[in-house]
Short mmCIF file of C-alpha atoms and ligand atoms in Angstrom, two decimals:
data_model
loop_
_atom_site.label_atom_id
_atom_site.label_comp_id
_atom_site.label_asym_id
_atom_site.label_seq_id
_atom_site.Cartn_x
_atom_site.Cartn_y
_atom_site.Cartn_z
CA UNK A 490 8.66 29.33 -26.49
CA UNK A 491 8.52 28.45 -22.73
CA UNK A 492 6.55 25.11 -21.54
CA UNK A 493 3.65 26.12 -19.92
CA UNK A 494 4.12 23.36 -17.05
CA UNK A 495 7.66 24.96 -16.28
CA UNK A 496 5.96 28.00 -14.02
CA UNK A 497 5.08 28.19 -10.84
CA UNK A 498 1.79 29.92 -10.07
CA UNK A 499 3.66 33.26 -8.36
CA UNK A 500 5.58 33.35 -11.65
CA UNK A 501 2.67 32.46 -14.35
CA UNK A 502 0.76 35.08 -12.50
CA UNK A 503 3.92 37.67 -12.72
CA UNK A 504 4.24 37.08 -15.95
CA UNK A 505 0.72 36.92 -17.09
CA UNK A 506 0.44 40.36 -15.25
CA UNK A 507 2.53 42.03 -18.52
CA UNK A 508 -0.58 41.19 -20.66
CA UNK A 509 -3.08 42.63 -18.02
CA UNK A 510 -3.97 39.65 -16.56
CA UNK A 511 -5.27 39.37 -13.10
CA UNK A 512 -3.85 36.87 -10.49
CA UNK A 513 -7.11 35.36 -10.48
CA UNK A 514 -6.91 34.41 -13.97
CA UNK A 515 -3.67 33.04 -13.62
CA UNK A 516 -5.68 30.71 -10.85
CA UNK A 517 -7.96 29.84 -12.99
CA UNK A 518 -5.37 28.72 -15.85
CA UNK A 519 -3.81 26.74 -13.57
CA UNK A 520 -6.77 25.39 -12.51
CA UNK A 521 -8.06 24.56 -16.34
CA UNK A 522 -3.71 22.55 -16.57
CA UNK A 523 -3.63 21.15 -12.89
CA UNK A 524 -7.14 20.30 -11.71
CA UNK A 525 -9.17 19.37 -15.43
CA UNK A 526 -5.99 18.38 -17.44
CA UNK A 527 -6.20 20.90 -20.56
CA UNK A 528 -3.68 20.56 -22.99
CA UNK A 529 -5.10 23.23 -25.98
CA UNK A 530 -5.79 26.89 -24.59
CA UNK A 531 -8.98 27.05 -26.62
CA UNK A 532 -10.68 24.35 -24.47
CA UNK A 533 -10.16 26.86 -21.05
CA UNK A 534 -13.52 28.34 -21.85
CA UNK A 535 -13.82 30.96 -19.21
CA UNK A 536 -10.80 32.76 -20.86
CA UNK A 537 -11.54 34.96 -23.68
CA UNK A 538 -10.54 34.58 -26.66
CA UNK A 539 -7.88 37.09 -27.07
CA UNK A 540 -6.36 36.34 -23.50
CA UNK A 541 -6.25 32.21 -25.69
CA UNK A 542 -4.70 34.26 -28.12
CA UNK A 543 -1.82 35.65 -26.29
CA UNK A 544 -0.98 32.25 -24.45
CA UNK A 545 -1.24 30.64 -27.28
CA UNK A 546 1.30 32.74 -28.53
CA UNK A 547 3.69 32.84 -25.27
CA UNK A 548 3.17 29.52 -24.67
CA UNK A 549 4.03 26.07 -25.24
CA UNK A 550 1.65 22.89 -24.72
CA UNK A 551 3.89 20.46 -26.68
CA UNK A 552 2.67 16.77 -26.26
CA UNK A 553 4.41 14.62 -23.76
CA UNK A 554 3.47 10.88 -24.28
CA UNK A 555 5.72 7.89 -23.66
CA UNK A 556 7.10 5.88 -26.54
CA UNK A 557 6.51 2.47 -24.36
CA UNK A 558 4.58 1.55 -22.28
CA UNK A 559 5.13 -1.87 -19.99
CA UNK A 560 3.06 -3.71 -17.68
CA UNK A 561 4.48 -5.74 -15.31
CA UNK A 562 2.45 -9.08 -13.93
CA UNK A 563 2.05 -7.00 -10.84
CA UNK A 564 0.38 -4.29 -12.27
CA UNK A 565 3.75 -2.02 -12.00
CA UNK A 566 3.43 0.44 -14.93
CA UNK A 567 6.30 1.98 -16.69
CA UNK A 568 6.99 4.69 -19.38
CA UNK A 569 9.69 5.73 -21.40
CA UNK A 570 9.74 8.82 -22.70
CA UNK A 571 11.62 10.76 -25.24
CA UNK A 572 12.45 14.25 -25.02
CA UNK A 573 12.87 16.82 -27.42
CA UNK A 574 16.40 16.50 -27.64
CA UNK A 575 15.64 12.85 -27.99
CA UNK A 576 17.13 11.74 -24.89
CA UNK A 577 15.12 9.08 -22.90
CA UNK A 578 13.81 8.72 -19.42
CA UNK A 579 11.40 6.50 -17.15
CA UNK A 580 8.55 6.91 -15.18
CA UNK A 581 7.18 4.38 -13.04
CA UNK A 582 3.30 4.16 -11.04
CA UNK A 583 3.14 1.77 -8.43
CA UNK A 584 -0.43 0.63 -7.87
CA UNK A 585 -1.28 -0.57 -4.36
CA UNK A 586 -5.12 -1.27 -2.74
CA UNK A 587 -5.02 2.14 -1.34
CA UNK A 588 -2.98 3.98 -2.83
CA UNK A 589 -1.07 4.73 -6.32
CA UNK A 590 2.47 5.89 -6.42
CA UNK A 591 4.38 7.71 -8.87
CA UNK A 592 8.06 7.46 -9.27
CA UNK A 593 9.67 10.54 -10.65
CA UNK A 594 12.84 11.13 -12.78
CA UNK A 595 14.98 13.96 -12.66
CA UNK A 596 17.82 13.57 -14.59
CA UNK A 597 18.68 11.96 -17.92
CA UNK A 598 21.16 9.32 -16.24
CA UNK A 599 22.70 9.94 -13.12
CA UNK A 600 26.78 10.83 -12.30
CA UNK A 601 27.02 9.45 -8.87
CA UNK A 602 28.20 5.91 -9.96
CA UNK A 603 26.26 3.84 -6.95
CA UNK A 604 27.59 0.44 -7.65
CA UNK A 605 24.13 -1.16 -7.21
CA UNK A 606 21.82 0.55 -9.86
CA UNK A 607 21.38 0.76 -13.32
CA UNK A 608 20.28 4.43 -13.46
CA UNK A 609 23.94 5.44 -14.03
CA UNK A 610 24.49 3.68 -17.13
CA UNK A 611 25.59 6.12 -19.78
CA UNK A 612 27.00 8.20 -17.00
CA UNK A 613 25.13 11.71 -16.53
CA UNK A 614 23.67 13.00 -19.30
CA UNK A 615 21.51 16.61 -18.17
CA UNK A 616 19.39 17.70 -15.58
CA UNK A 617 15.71 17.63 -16.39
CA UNK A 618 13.72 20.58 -17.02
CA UNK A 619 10.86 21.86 -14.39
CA UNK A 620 8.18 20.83 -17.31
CA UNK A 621 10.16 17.30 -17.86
CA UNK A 622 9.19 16.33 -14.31
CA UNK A 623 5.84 18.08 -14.11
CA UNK A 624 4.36 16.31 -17.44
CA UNK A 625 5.49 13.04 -16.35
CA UNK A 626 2.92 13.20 -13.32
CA UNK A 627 0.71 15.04 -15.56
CA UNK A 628 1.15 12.08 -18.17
CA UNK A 629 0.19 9.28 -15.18
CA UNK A 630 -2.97 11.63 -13.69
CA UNK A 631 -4.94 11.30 -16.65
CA UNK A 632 -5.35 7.20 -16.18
CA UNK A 633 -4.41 7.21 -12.01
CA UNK A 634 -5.79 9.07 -9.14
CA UNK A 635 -2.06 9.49 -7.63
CA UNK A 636 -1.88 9.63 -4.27
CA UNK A 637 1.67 9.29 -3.56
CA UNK A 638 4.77 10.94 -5.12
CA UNK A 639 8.52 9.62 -4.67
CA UNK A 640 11.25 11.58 -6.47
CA UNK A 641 13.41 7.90 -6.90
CA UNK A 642 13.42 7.52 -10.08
CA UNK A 643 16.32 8.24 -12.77
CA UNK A 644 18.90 11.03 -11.24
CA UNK A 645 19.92 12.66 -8.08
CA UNK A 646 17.31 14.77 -7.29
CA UNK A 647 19.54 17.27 -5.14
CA UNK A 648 21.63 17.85 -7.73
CA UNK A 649 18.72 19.30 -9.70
CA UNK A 650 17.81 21.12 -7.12
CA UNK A 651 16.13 24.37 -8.54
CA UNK A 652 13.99 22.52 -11.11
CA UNK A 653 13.00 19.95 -8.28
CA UNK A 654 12.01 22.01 -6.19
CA UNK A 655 9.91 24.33 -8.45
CA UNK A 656 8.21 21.49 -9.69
CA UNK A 657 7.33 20.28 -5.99
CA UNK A 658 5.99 23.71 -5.90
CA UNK A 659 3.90 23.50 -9.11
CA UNK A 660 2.40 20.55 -7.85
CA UNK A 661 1.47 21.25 -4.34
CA UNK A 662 -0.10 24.51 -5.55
CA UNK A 663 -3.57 25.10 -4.13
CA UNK A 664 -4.48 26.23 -7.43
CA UNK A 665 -4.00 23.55 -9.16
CA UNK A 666 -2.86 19.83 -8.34
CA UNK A 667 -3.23 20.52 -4.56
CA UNK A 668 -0.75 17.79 -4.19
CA UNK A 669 -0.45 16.80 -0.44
CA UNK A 670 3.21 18.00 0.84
CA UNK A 671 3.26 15.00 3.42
CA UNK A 672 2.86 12.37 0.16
CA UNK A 673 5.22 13.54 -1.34
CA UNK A 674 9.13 11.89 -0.82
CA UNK A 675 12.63 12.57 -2.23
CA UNK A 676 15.66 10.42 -1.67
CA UNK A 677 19.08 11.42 -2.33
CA UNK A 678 22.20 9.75 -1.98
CA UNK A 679 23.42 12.21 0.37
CA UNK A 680 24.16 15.62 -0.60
CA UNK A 681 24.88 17.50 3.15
CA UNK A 682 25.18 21.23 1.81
CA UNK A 683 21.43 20.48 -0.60
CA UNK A 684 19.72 18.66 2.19
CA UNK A 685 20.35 21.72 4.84
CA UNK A 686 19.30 24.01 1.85
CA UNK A 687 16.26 21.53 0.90
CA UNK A 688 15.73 22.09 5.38
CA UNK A 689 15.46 25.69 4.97
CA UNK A 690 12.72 25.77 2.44
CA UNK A 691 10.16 24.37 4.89
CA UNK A 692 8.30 22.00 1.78
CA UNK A 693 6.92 20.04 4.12
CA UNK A 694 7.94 17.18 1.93
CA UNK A 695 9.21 13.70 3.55
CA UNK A 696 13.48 13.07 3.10
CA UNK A 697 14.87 9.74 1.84
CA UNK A 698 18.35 8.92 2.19
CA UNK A 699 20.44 5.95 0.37
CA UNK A 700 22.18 5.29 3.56
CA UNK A 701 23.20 1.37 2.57
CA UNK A 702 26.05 0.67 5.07
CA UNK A 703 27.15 2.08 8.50
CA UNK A 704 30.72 2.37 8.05
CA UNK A 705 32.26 5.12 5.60
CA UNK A 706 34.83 2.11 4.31
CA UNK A 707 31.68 -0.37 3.37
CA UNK A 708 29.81 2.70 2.21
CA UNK A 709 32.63 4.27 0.36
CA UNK A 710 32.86 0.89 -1.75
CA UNK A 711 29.21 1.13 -2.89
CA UNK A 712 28.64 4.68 -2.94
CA UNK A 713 31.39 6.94 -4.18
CA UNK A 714 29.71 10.14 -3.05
CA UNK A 715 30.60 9.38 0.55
CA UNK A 716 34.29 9.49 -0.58
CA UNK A 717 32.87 13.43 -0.78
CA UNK A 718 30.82 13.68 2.11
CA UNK A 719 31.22 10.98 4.57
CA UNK A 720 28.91 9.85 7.45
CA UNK A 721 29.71 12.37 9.85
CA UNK A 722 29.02 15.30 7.52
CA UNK A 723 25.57 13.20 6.20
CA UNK A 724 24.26 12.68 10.43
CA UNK A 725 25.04 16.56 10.80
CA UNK A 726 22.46 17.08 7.76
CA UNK A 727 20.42 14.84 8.65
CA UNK A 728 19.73 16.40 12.45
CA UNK A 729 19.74 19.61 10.83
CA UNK A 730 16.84 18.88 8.65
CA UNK A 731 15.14 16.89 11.27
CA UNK A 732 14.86 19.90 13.63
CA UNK A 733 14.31 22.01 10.98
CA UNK A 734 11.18 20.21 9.29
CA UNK A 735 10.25 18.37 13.05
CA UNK A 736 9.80 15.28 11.17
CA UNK A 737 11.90 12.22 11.03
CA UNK A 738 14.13 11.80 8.25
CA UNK A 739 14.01 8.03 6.79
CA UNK A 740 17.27 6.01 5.80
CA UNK A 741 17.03 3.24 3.11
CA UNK A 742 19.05 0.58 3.51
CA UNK A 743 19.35 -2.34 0.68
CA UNK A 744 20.02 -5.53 2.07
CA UNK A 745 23.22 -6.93 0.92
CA UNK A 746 24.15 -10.82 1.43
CA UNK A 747 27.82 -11.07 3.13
CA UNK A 748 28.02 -7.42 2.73
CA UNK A 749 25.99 -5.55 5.17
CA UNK A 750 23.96 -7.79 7.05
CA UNK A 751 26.26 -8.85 9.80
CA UNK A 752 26.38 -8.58 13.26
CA UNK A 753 28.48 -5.85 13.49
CA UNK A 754 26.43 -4.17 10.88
CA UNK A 755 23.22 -4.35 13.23
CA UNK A 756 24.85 -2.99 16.11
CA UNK A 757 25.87 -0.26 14.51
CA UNK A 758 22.61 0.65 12.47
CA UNK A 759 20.80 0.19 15.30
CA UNK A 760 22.72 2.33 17.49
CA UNK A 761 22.29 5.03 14.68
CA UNK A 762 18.87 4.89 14.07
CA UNK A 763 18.40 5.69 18.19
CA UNK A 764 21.00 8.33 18.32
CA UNK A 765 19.21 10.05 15.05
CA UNK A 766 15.74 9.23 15.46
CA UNK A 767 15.19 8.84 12.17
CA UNK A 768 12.99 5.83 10.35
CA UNK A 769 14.31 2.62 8.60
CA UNK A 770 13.68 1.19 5.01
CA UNK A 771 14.63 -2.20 4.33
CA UNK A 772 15.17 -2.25 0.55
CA UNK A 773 15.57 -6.12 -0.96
CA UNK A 774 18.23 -5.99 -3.73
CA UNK A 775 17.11 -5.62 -7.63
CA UNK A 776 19.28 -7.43 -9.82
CA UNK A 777 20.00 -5.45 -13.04
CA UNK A 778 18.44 -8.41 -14.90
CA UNK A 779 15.13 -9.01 -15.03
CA UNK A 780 13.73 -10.66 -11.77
CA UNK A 781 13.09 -14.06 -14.31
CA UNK A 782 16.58 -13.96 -14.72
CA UNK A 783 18.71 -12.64 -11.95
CA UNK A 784 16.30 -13.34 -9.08
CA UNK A 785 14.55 -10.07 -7.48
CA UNK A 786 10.69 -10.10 -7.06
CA UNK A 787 10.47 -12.32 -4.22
CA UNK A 788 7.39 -12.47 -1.67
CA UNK A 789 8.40 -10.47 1.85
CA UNK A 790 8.00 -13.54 3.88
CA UNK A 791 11.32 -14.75 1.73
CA UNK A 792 12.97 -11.63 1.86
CA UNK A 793 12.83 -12.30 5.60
CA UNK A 794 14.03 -15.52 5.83
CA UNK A 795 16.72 -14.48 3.39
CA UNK A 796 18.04 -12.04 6.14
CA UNK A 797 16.52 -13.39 8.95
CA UNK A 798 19.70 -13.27 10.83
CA UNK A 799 19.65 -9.40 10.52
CA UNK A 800 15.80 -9.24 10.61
CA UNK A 801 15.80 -11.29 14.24
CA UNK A 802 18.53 -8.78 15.66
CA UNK A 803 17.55 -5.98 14.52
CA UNK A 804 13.73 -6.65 16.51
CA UNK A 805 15.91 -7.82 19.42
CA UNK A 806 17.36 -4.07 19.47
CA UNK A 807 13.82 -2.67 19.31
CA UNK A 808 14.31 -1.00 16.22
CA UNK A 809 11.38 -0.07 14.03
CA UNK A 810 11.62 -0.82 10.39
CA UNK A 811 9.62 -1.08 7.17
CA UNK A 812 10.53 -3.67 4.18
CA UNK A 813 9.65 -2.48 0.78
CA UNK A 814 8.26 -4.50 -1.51
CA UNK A 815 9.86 -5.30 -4.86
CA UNK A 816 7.39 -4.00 -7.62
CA UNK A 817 7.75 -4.67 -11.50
CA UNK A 818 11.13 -6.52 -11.88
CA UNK A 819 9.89 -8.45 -14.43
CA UNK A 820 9.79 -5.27 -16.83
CA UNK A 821 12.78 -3.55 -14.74
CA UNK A 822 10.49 -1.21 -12.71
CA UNK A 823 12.23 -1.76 -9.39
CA UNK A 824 14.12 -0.12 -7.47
CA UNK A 825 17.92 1.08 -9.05
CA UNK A 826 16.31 -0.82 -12.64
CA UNK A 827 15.49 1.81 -14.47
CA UNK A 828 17.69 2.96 -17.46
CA UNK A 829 18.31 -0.44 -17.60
CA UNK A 830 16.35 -0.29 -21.17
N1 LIG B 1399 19.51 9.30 -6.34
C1 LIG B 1399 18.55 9.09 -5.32
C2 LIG B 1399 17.22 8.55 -5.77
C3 LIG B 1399 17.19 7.34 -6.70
S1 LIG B 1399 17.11 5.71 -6.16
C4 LIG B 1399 19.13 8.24 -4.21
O1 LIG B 1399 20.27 7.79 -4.36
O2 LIG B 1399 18.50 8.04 -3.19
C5 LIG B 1399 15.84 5.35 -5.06
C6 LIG B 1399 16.25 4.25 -4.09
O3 LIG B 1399 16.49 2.98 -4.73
C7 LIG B 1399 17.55 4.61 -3.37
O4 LIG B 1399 17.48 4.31 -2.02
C8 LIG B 1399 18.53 3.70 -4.07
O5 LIG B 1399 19.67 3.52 -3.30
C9 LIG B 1399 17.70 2.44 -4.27
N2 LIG B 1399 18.31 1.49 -5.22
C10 LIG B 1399 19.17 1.76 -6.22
N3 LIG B 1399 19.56 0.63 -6.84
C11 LIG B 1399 18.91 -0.39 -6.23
C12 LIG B 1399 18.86 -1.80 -6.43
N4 LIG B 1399 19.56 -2.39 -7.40
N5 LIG B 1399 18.08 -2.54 -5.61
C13 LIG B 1399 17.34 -1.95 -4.65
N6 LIG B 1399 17.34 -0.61 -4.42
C14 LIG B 1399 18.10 0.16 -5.19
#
């Protein structure tokens, strides 16, 4: 039996349609999953009961509740879950003042071997189903009013392309979470021909990418991908989706002692980020050890003095940047921790 939370709307309602349903009942089913957070077909009481009767029997509601739950002193929440096949992935909610972001997975593991994070222990495993990623956000509404949505969790989201993007789909819909496109974020490491394909779906959704180092030698060393597609092939992508969305693409870029914080390294970045346009995330490094034990965690203010040499010349080139906090190392929560369990 199919998941329920695996179809978009234009598909529920298509195949809903074989039973003599009408599209707006398909709405409102959505609705009743999306907006209220049903999980038994007899509790959508504006459907009668044999319409229940024939979902019930065409579809699946299967529970979907993590095995663990951890806090972290910072309020970071995270949640392992284990699928019917008994694999295991992580979900993580960021809590803020003003706003409360979710951090997708969309793989079990991940097969692109970055050197710096833990998601590709245990190499790649399978791609997630459309439900898998849809019930994790589901899973998080019920306690959080979620206003933000970053596909960085476990995987390479691009390489699960079809099931990504249906379940960006799913929840944008009108119908039923009425997620806002613009909230919504997905970083890959870099896949060229999926971000131009990703470009000419017009989502509407903002583009991450693990840039990490300027040069393809440096980058090479921490990212094998780039062996595949190198940076000339990644700008060309990039533009591509900039003119295509007309909105800036944003590169992340971990900060790396002795590695990619030099002066040569500033130059360079800097030049980039005016020849592109495109926006710049400072990422501090997440040890693969608990912040207690491998460091990680730190305030911003000694992030910056940390890099300050970096941080001081990359202000004198005028260049615009955001640092990212560090949230949850203490339970592995962070940034390229998770699947660290
Ligand atoms: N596969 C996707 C999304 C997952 S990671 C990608 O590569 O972008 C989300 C972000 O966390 C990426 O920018 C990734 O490079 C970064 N990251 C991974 N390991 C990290 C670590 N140990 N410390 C800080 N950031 C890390």
């Amino acid at each position: 039996m199919d998941s329920i939370y695996g179809f978009t709307l234009e598909e529920l309602s298509q195949k809903l349609a074989l039973w003599g349903f009408s599209a707006y009942r398909a709405k409102q089913i959505f609705g009743w999953i999306y907006k209220k957070g049903i999980e038994d077909f007899s509790d959508m009481t504006n459907i009668g009961k044999k319409q229940q009767d024939v979902l019930k029997k065409t579809f699946s509601l299967s529970k979907f509740e993590p095995i663990r739950k951890e806090v972290s002193k910072d309020k970071t929440e995270k949640a392992l879950f284990e699928l019917a096949d008994k694999k295991l992935i992580e979900t993580a909610l960021i809590p803020e003042k003003s706003r409360n972001t979710l951090c997708l997975s969309t793989q079990v593991g991940c097969g692109y071997n970055c050197t710096f994070c833990a998601s590709k222990q245990g190499g790649f495993v399978r791609n997630l189903e459309t439900f898998e990623i849809v019930r994790q956000y589901l899973e998080f509404s019920k306690k959080y009013r979620i206003t933000n949505l970053v596909y960085m969790g476990i995987g390479e989201p691009l390489d699960n392309f079809d099931n990504t993007v249906k379940s960006i789909k799913i929840l944008t819909e009108p119908a039923g979470a009425n997620f806002t496109k613009r909230r919504i974020s997905l970083s890959t490491c870099g896949l060229p021909d999926k971000i131009k394909k990703l470009a000419g779906l017009n989502l509407g959704i903002k583009l991450s990418v693990s840039l990490h180092a300027v040069t393809n030698s440096k980058r090479s060393r921490l990212m094998p991908v780039n062996n595949k597609y190198p940076l000339e092939e990644l700008f060309e992508s990039v533009k591509y989706y900039q003119h295509k969305q007309k909105y800036p693409v944003t590169f992340e870029y971990i900060l790396l002692e002795d590695f990619n914080v030099g002066e040569d390294d500033v130059k360079k970045l800097a030049k980039l980020i005016r020849q592109t346009g495109a926006k710049l995330n400072l990422i501090p490094y997440n040890g693969k050890e608990k912040a207690s034990l491998a460091g990680g965690g730190e305030s911003l203010s000694f992030i910056e003095e940390k890099h300050s040499f970096f941080i001081k010349n990359l202000r004198k080139e005028k260049i615009i940047f955001t640092l990212r906090k560090s949230r949850g190392p203490d339970i592995n929560a962070a940034c390229g921790q998770l699947r660290s369990y």
